[in-house]
XYZ file of C-alpha atoms in Angstrom:
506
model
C 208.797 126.544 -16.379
C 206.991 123.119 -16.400
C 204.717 121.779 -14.276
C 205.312 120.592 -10.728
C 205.978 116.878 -11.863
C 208.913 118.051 -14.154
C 210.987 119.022 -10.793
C 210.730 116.134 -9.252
C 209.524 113.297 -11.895
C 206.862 112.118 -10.274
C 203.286 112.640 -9.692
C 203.416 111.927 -6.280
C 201.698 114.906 -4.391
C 202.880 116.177 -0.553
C 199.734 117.204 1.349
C 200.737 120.238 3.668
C 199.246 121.758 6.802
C 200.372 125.026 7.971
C 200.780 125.929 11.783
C 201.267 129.685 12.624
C 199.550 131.583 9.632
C 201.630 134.934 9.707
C 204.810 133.835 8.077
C 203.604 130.480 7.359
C 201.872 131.468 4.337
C 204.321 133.061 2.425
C 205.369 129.946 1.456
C 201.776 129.333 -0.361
C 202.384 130.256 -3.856
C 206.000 128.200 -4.331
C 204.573 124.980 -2.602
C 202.256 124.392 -6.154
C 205.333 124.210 -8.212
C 207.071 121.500 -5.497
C 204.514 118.371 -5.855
C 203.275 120.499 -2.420
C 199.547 120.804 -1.783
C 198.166 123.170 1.437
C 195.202 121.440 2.256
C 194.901 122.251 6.247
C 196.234 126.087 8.571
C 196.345 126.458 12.260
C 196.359 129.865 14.004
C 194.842 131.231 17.441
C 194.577 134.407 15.402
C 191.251 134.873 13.534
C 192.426 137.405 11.379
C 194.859 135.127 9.938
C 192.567 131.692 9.559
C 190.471 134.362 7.617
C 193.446 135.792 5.578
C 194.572 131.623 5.027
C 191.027 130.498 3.620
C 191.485 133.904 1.008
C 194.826 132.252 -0.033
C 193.727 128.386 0.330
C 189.809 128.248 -0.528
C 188.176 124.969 0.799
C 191.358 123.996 3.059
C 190.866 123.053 6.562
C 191.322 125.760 8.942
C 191.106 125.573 13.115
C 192.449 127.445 16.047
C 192.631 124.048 17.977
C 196.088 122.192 17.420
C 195.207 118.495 18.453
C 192.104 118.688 15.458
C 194.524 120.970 13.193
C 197.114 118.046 13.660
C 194.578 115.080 13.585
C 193.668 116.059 9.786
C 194.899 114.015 6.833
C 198.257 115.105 5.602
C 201.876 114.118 5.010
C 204.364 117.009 6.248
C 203.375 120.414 8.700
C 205.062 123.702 8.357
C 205.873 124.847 11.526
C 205.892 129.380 11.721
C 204.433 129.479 15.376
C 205.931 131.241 18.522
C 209.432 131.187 18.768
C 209.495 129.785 22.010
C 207.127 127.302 20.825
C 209.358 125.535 18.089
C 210.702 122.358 19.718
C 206.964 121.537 21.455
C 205.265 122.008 18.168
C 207.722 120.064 16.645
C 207.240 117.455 19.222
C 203.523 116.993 18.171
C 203.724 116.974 14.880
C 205.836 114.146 14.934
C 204.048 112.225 17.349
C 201.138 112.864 15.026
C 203.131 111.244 12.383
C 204.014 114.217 10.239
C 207.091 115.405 8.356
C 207.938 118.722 9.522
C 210.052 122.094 8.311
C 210.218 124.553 11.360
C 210.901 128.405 10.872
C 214.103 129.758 12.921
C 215.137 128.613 15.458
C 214.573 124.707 15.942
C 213.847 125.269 20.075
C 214.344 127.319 22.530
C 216.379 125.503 25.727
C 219.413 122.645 25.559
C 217.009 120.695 27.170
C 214.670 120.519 24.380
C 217.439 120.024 21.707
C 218.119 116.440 23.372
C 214.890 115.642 23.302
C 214.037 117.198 19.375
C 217.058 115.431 18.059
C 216.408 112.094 19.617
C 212.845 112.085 18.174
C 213.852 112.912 14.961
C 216.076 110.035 14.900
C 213.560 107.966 16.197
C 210.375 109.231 14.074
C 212.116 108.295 10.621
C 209.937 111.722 9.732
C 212.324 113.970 7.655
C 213.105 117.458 9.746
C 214.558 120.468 8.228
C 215.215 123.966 9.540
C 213.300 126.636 7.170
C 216.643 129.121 7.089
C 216.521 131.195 4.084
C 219.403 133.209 3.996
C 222.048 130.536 2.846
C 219.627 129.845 -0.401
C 219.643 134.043 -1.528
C 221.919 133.620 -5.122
C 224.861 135.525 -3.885
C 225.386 132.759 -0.875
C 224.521 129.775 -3.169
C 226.832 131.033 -5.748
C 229.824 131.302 -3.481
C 228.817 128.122 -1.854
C 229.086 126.407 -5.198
C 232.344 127.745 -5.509
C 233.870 127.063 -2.346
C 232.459 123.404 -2.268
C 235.118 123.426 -5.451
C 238.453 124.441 -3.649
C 237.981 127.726 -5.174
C 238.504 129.313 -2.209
C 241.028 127.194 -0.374
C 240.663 126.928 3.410
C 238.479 128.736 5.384
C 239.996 131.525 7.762
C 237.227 134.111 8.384
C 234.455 135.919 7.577
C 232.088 138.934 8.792
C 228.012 138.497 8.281
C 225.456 140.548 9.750
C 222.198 140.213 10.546
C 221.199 143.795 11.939
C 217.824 144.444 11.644
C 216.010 147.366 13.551
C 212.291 146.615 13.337
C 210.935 148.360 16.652
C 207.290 148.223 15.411
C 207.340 144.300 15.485
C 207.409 144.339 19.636
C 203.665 146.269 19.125
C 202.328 144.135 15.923
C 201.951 140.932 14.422
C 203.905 140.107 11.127
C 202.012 141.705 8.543
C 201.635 145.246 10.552
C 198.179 144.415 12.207
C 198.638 145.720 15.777
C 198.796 143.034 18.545
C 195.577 142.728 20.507
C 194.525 143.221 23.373
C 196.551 146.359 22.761
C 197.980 146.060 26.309
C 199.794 143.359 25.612
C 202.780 143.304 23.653
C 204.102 140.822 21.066
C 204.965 137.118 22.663
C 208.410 136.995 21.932
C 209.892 139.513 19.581
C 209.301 142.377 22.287
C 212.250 141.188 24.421
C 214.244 138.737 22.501
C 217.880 138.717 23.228
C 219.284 138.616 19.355
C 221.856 136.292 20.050
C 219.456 133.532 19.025
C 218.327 135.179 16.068
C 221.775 134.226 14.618
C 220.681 132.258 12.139
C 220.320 134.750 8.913
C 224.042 135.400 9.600
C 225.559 132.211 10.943
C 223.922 130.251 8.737
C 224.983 131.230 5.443
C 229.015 130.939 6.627
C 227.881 127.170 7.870
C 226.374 126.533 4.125
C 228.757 128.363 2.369
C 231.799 126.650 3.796
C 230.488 122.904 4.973
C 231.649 123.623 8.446
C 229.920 123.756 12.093
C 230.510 126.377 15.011
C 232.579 125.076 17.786
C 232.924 127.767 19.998
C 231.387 131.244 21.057
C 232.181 134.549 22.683
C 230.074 136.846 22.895
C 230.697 140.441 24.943
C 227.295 141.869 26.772
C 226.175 144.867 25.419
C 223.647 147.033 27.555
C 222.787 150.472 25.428
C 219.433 150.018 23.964
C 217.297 152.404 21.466
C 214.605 154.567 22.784
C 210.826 152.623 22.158
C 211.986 148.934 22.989
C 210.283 147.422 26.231
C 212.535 146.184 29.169
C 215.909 146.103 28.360
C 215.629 146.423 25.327
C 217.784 143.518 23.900
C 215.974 143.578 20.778
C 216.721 147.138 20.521
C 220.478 146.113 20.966
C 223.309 145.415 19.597
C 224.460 141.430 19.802
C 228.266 140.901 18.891
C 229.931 137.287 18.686
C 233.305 135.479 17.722
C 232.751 131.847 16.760
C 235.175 129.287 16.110
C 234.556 127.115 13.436
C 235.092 123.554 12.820
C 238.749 123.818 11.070
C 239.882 126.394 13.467
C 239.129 129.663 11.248
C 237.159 132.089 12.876
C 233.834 134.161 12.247
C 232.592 137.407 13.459
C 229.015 137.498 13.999
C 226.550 140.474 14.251
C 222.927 140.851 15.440
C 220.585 143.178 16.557
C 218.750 146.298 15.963
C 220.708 149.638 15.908
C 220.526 153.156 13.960
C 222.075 151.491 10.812
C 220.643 148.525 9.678
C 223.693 146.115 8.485
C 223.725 143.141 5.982
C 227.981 142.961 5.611
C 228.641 139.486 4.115
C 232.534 138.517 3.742
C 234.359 135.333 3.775
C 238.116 134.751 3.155
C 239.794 131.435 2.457
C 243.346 130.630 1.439
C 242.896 131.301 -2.098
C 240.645 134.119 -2.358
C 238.366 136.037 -0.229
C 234.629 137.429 -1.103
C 232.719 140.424 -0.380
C 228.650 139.630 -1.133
C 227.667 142.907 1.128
C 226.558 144.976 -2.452
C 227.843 143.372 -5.654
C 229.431 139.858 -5.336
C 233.112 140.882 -5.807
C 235.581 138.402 -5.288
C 239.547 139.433 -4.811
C 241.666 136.627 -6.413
C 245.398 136.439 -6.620
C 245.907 134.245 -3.546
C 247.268 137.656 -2.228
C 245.640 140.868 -0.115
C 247.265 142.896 -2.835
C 245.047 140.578 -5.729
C 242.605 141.908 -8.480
C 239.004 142.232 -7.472
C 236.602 140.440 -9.967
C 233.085 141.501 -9.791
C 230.936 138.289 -10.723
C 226.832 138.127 -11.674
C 225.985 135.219 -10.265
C 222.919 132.940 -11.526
C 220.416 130.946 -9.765
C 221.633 127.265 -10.321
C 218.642 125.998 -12.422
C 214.577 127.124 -11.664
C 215.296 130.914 -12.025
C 211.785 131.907 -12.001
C 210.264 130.113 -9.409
C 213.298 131.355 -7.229
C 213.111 134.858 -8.197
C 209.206 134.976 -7.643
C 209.953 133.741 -3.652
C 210.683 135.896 -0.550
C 214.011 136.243 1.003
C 215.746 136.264 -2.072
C 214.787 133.507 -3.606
C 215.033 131.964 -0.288
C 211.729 130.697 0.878
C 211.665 129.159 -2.441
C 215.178 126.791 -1.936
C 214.531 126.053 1.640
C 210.697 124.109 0.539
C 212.263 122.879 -2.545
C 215.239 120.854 -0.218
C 212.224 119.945 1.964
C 210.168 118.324 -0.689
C 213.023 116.696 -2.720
C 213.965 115.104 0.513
C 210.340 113.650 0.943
C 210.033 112.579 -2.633
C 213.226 111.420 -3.385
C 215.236 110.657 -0.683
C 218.358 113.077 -1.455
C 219.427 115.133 2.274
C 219.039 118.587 2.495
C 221.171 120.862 3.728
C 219.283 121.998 7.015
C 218.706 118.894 9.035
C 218.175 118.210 12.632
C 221.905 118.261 13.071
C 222.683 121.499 11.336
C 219.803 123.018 12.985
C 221.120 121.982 16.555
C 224.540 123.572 15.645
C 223.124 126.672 14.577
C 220.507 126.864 17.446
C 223.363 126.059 20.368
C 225.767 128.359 19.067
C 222.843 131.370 19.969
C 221.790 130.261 23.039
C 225.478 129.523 24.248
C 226.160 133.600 22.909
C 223.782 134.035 25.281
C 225.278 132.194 28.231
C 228.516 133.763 27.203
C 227.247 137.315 27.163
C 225.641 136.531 30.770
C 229.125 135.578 32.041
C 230.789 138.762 30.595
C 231.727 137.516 27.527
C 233.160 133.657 28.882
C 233.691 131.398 26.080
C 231.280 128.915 25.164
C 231.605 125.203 23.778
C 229.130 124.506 21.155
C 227.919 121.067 21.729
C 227.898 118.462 18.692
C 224.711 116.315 18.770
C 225.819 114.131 16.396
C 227.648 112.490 19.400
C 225.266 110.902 21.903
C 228.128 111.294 24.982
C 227.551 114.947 24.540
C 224.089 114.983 24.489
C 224.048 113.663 28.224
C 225.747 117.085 29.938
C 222.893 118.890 28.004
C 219.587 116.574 28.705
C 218.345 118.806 31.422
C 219.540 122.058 31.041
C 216.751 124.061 31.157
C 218.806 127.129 30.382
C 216.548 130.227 29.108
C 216.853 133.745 28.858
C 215.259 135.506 31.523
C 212.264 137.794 30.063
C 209.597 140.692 31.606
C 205.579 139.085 30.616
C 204.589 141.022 27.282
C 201.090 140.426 28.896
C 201.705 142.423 32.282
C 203.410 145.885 30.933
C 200.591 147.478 32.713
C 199.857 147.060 36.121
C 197.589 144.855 37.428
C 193.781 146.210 37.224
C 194.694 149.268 34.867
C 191.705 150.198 32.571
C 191.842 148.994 29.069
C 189.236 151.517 27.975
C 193.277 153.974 28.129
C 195.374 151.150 27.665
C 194.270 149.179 24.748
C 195.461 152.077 22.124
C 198.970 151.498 23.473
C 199.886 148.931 20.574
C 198.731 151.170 17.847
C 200.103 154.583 18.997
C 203.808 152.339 19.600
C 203.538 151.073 15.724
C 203.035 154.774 14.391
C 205.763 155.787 15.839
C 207.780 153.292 14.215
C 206.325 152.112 11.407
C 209.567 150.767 8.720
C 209.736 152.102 5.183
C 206.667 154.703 5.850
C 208.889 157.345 7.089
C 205.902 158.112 9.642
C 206.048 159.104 12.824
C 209.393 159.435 15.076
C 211.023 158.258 12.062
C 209.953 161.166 9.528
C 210.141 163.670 12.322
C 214.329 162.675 13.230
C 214.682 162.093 9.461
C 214.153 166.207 8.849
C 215.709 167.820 12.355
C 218.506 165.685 11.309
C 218.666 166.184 7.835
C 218.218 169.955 8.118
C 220.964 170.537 11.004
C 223.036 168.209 8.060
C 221.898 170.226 4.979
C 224.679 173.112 5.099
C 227.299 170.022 4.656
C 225.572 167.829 2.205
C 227.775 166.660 -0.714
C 224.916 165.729 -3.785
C 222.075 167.354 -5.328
C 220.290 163.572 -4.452
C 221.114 164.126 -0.413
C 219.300 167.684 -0.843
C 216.454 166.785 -2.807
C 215.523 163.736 -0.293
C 216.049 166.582 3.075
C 213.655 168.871 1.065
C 211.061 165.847 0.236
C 210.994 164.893 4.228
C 210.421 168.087 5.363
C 207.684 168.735 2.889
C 206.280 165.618 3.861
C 206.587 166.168 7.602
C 204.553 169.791 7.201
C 201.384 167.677 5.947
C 202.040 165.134 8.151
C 202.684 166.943 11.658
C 199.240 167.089 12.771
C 198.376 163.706 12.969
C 202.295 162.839 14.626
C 201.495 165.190 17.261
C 197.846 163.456 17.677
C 199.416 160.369 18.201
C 201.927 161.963 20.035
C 199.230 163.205 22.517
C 197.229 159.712 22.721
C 200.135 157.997 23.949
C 201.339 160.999 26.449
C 198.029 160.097 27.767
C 198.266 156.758 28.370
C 201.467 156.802 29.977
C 200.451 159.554 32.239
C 197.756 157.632 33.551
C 200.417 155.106 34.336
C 203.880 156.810 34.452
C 205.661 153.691 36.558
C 204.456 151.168 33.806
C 207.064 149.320 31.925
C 204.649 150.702 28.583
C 204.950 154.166 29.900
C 208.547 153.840 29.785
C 208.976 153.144 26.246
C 206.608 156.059 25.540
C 208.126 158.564 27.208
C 211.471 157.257 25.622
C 210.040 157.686 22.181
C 208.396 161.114 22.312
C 211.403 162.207 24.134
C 214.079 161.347 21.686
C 212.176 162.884 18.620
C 211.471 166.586 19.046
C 208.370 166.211 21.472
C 208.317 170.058 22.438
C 208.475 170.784 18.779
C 205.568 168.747 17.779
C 203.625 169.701 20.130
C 203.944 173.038 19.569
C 202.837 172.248 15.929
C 201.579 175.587 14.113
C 204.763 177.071 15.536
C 206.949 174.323 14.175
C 205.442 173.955 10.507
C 205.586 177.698 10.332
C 209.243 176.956 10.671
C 209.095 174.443 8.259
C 207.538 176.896 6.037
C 210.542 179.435 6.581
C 213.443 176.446 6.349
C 211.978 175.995 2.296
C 211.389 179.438 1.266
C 214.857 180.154 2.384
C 216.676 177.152 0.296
C-alpha cells in the first residue's frame, strides 16, 4: 500500500481534532493513510486525555470544549454523549469545522431542523460515522444491487441485537464509570429503538432507498442487571416502509441471544449475509443458492486492519475524499436525518402501542416546519441519582465495579460463567457433539477456580444493596444475584465439592 498521497493525489493534509476520546480514537491509526492528521482530543475524562497523548504524542489535549474547539484545525470527529450529538455538532460548525459525528446525528426532531439547516448553511461537509453499511459483505451486495442484480427491492431482515449489560456500569474500554454511584450517561437506559442504525443502515446503503414509515410494538420484559426499565436490556422490534413501498423488518436490543441476521430480497434474487454471503438466484424461491467470497473493492489492507469490519476504515475514507476532492459520500446530513427519525419515531410508535409513524423527509423544507419544535425525547431515570439522596459513598462507590463483574462480555466471569455451567450441566445428558461436552466440562472446571472470588463479589454487592434495598441500584443487584444460583455460591465449599463430584462422575 502507498503512501497517503497515492489515495487521494494530493499532498494536501486534513488537520483533525477529536471530541469524546473513548471511541473517538479508534479511528487513530487509519486517519495516517487518509491525508488525515490528529493534531488536537477533547475529553472530561482524564484517563482518556492520558490514553490520547500515548496514541497522539505532542497533540493538543483539554477537557474544556470552547479552547479544544478554538485550536487550529480543519474537520472534528465528534464520539461524545449520545445525547450530546446535535449540540456538539452545533459548535463545531460555528467554530468553522468540518465534522463526522458517531451514531446517531441528535437526539430530538427539534434539533434535526436546526442540524440540517446549519449544515446547509455552514458549507462545512457533515457525515454520519455509520460503519456497518462499509463491512465487505454489505458493500459487496451494495455493489451488486446498485447494478439491477437484484431487481426491486421487497424486503429484508437485519439485526442489530447486542446484549452488553456491563456498558450501563463502564466506560467503553471496560474502565468502570466513576463516581461508582453513578451509572453510565446514556447507555444505562437507552431505549434501542434509536440505536437502529447498525441495522437500518446497511438496507438504506445497500438498496439507495430511505425509510418512510415505522411501527414499532412496545415490548416490556427486560433481563435481570439492567437499571430502570431496562430498555437496553430489551428487546426493540420494528416494520419500516421503505421508499418504493417494500418493506423491512428491523431488530434491536439486548436479549439472551445476541443476533446479527442480515437478509434482503429483491425481484431477481434474494441474499442471506447472516454467516457466509449466499445469494439464491433463479428469480424463483425454488432457485440455486450461490455462495460468493466477496472482496473489498480496492485498499484491502487498510480496510482489513480497521474496526467494525473494515468499517471505521470506509466511513473516514468517504469523509476525507469528500474534503479533498469534492465527490459526496454516502452518509450526509440527509441520510443521517432519515436514519435518525426513523428511531426516534419507533419510539413514538412503541409509546402509542405500536401506532404507525411517518418518517419525515428533510430534504423538503415544508416538512421541516411540523417538526421545528418538537422537543420529543424519551423519558429517562438520572444515572446520577440511583442512590438516594445523602447515601454514603464510602458503600456505594464499589457499585460500578461489582455490576461489571458480573457481566463482564467474552470473560465468561461472573453471572455469566456461573449460568454458563448450571445450564450446561442440567443440558449435558442431551448434548449432541463431543465439542458441546468438552466446552460444559471446560466451564465447570473454570468455575471451581473461579467461585471464590464470584461469591466475594457476590457478597460486596449484597452489601451495598442491603444498606439501601429501595434503591433503583439495589434493584438491579438483587436481580442479578438472584437469577444466577446465589444460594449456591454462597454456599461455596459445598457447591465446588459438587463440582468436584459432577467431573469425576463424567
Amino acid at each position: 500500500m502507498g503512501i497517503a498521497s497515492d489515495i487521494f493525489k494530493t499532498d494536501r493534509r486534513i488537520k483533525l481534532g477529536i471530541w469524546g476520546l473513548g471511541r473517538g480514537q479508534n479511528f487513530i491509526n487509519a486517519a495516517k493513510y487518509l491525508n488525515i492528521d490528529v493534531v488536537a482530543g477533547c475529553d472530561y475524562n482524564q484517563h482518556m486525555r492520558e490514553r490520547f497523548l500515548k496514541n497522539c504524542p505532542g497533540a493538543y489535549v483539554s477537557d474544556n470544549e470552547d479552547e479544544f474547539l478554538a485550536q487550529d484545525f480543519d474537520a472534528v470527529l465528534i464520539a461524545t454523549w449520545f445525547c450530546s450529538h446535535a449540540e456538539h455538532t452545533l459548535k463545531a460548525l460555528g467554530a468553522g469545522k468540518h465534522v463526522m459525528c458517531e451514531v446517531t446525528s441528535f437526539f430530538t426532531p427539534a434539533e434535526a431542523v436546526r442540524l440540517v439547516e446549519a449544515v446547509e448553511s455552514s458549507g462545512r461537509v457533515y457525515n454520519l460515522l455509520e460503519n456497518y453499511p462499509f463491512q465487505m459483505g454489505n458493500m459487496y451486495v451494495r455493489s451488486l444491487w446498485q447494478q439491477g442484480f437484484f431487481g426491486d427491492f421487497m424486503y429484508a431482515e437485519y439485526d442489530y441485537v447486542h446484549e452488553c449489560r456491563s456498558l450501563s456500569y463502564t466506560y467503553i474500554d471496560g474502565v468502570p464509570v466513576k463516581p461508582g454511584y453513578h451509572a453510565h450517561q446514556w447507555r444505562s437506559w437507552l431505549n434501542f429503538q434509536y440505536y437502529n442504525t447498525h441495522s437500518l443502515g446497511p438496507v438504506m446503503q445497500i438498496t439507495g432507498l430511505r425509510p418512510t414509515r415505522i411501527c414499532a410494538l412496545p415490548s416490556t420484559v427486560a433481563l435481570p442487571g439492567y437499571l430502570g426499565d431496562g430498555k437496553m436490556g430489551g428487546i426493540a422490534p420494528s416494520l419500516i416502509s421503505m421508499s418504493n413501498g417494500g418493506v423491512m423488518r428491523n431488530l434491536m436490543g439486548g436479549t439472551t441471544n445476541d443476533s446479527h441476521t442480515r437478509k434482503l430480497w429483491g425481484t431477481k434474487a434474494a441474499v442471506d449475509l447472516t454467516g457466509d454471503v449466499r445469494i439464491r438466484v433463479g428469480a424463483s424461491g425454488h432457485g440455486r443458492w450461490l455462495t460468493v467470497a466477496p472482496k473489498w473493492p480496492e485498499m484491502a489492507e487498510l480496510a482489513n486492519q480497521a474496526g467494525h469490519g473494515g468499517g471505521d476504515f470506509w466511513e473516514l475514507f468517504y469523509f476525507a475524499r469528500q474534503i479533498l476532492t469534492g465527490e459526496k459520500a454516502p452518509w450526509d446530513i440527509y441520510a443521517a436525518c432519515d436514519v435518525t427519525m426513523a428511531g426516534i419515531m419507533g419510539v413514538k410508535s412503541s409509546l402509542a402501542n405500536g401506532e404507525p409513524m411517518d418518517i419525515p423527509d428533510f430534504r423538503d423544507h415544508a416538512a421541516r416546519e411540523a417538526f421545528r419544535a418538537d422537543h420529543f425525547a424519551q423519558e429517562h431515570f438520572d444515572p446520577k441519582a440511583i442512590f438516594p439522596a445523602g447515601h454514603d459513598p464510602a458503600i456505594t462507590d464499589q457499585f460500578t465495579t461489582v455490576m461489571s463483574r458480573f457481566s463482564s462480555m467474552g470473560g465468561f466471569i461472573g453471572t455469566i460463567l456461573v449460568r454458563n455451567v448450571f445450564d450446561g450441566m442440567a443440558l449435558y445428558p442431551d448434548l449432541a457433539s463431543d465439542q458441546d461436552r468438552f466446552a460444559v466440562i471446560a466451564d465447570v472446571r473454570k468455575l471451581i477456580h473461579e467461585l471464590p472470588a464470584i461469591a466475594s463479589n457476590y457478597r460486596e454487592a449484597l452489601a451495598i444493596a442491603d444498606a439501601y434495598p429501595d434503591a433503583m441500584a439495589a434493584k438491579a443487584i438483587y436481580d442479578s444475584v438472584h437469577s444466577a444460583e446465589m444460594a449456591k455460591v454462597l454456599d461455596t465449599d459445598k457447591t465446588i465439592a459438587e463440582l468436584r463430584d459432577w467431573l469425576a462422575a463424567m
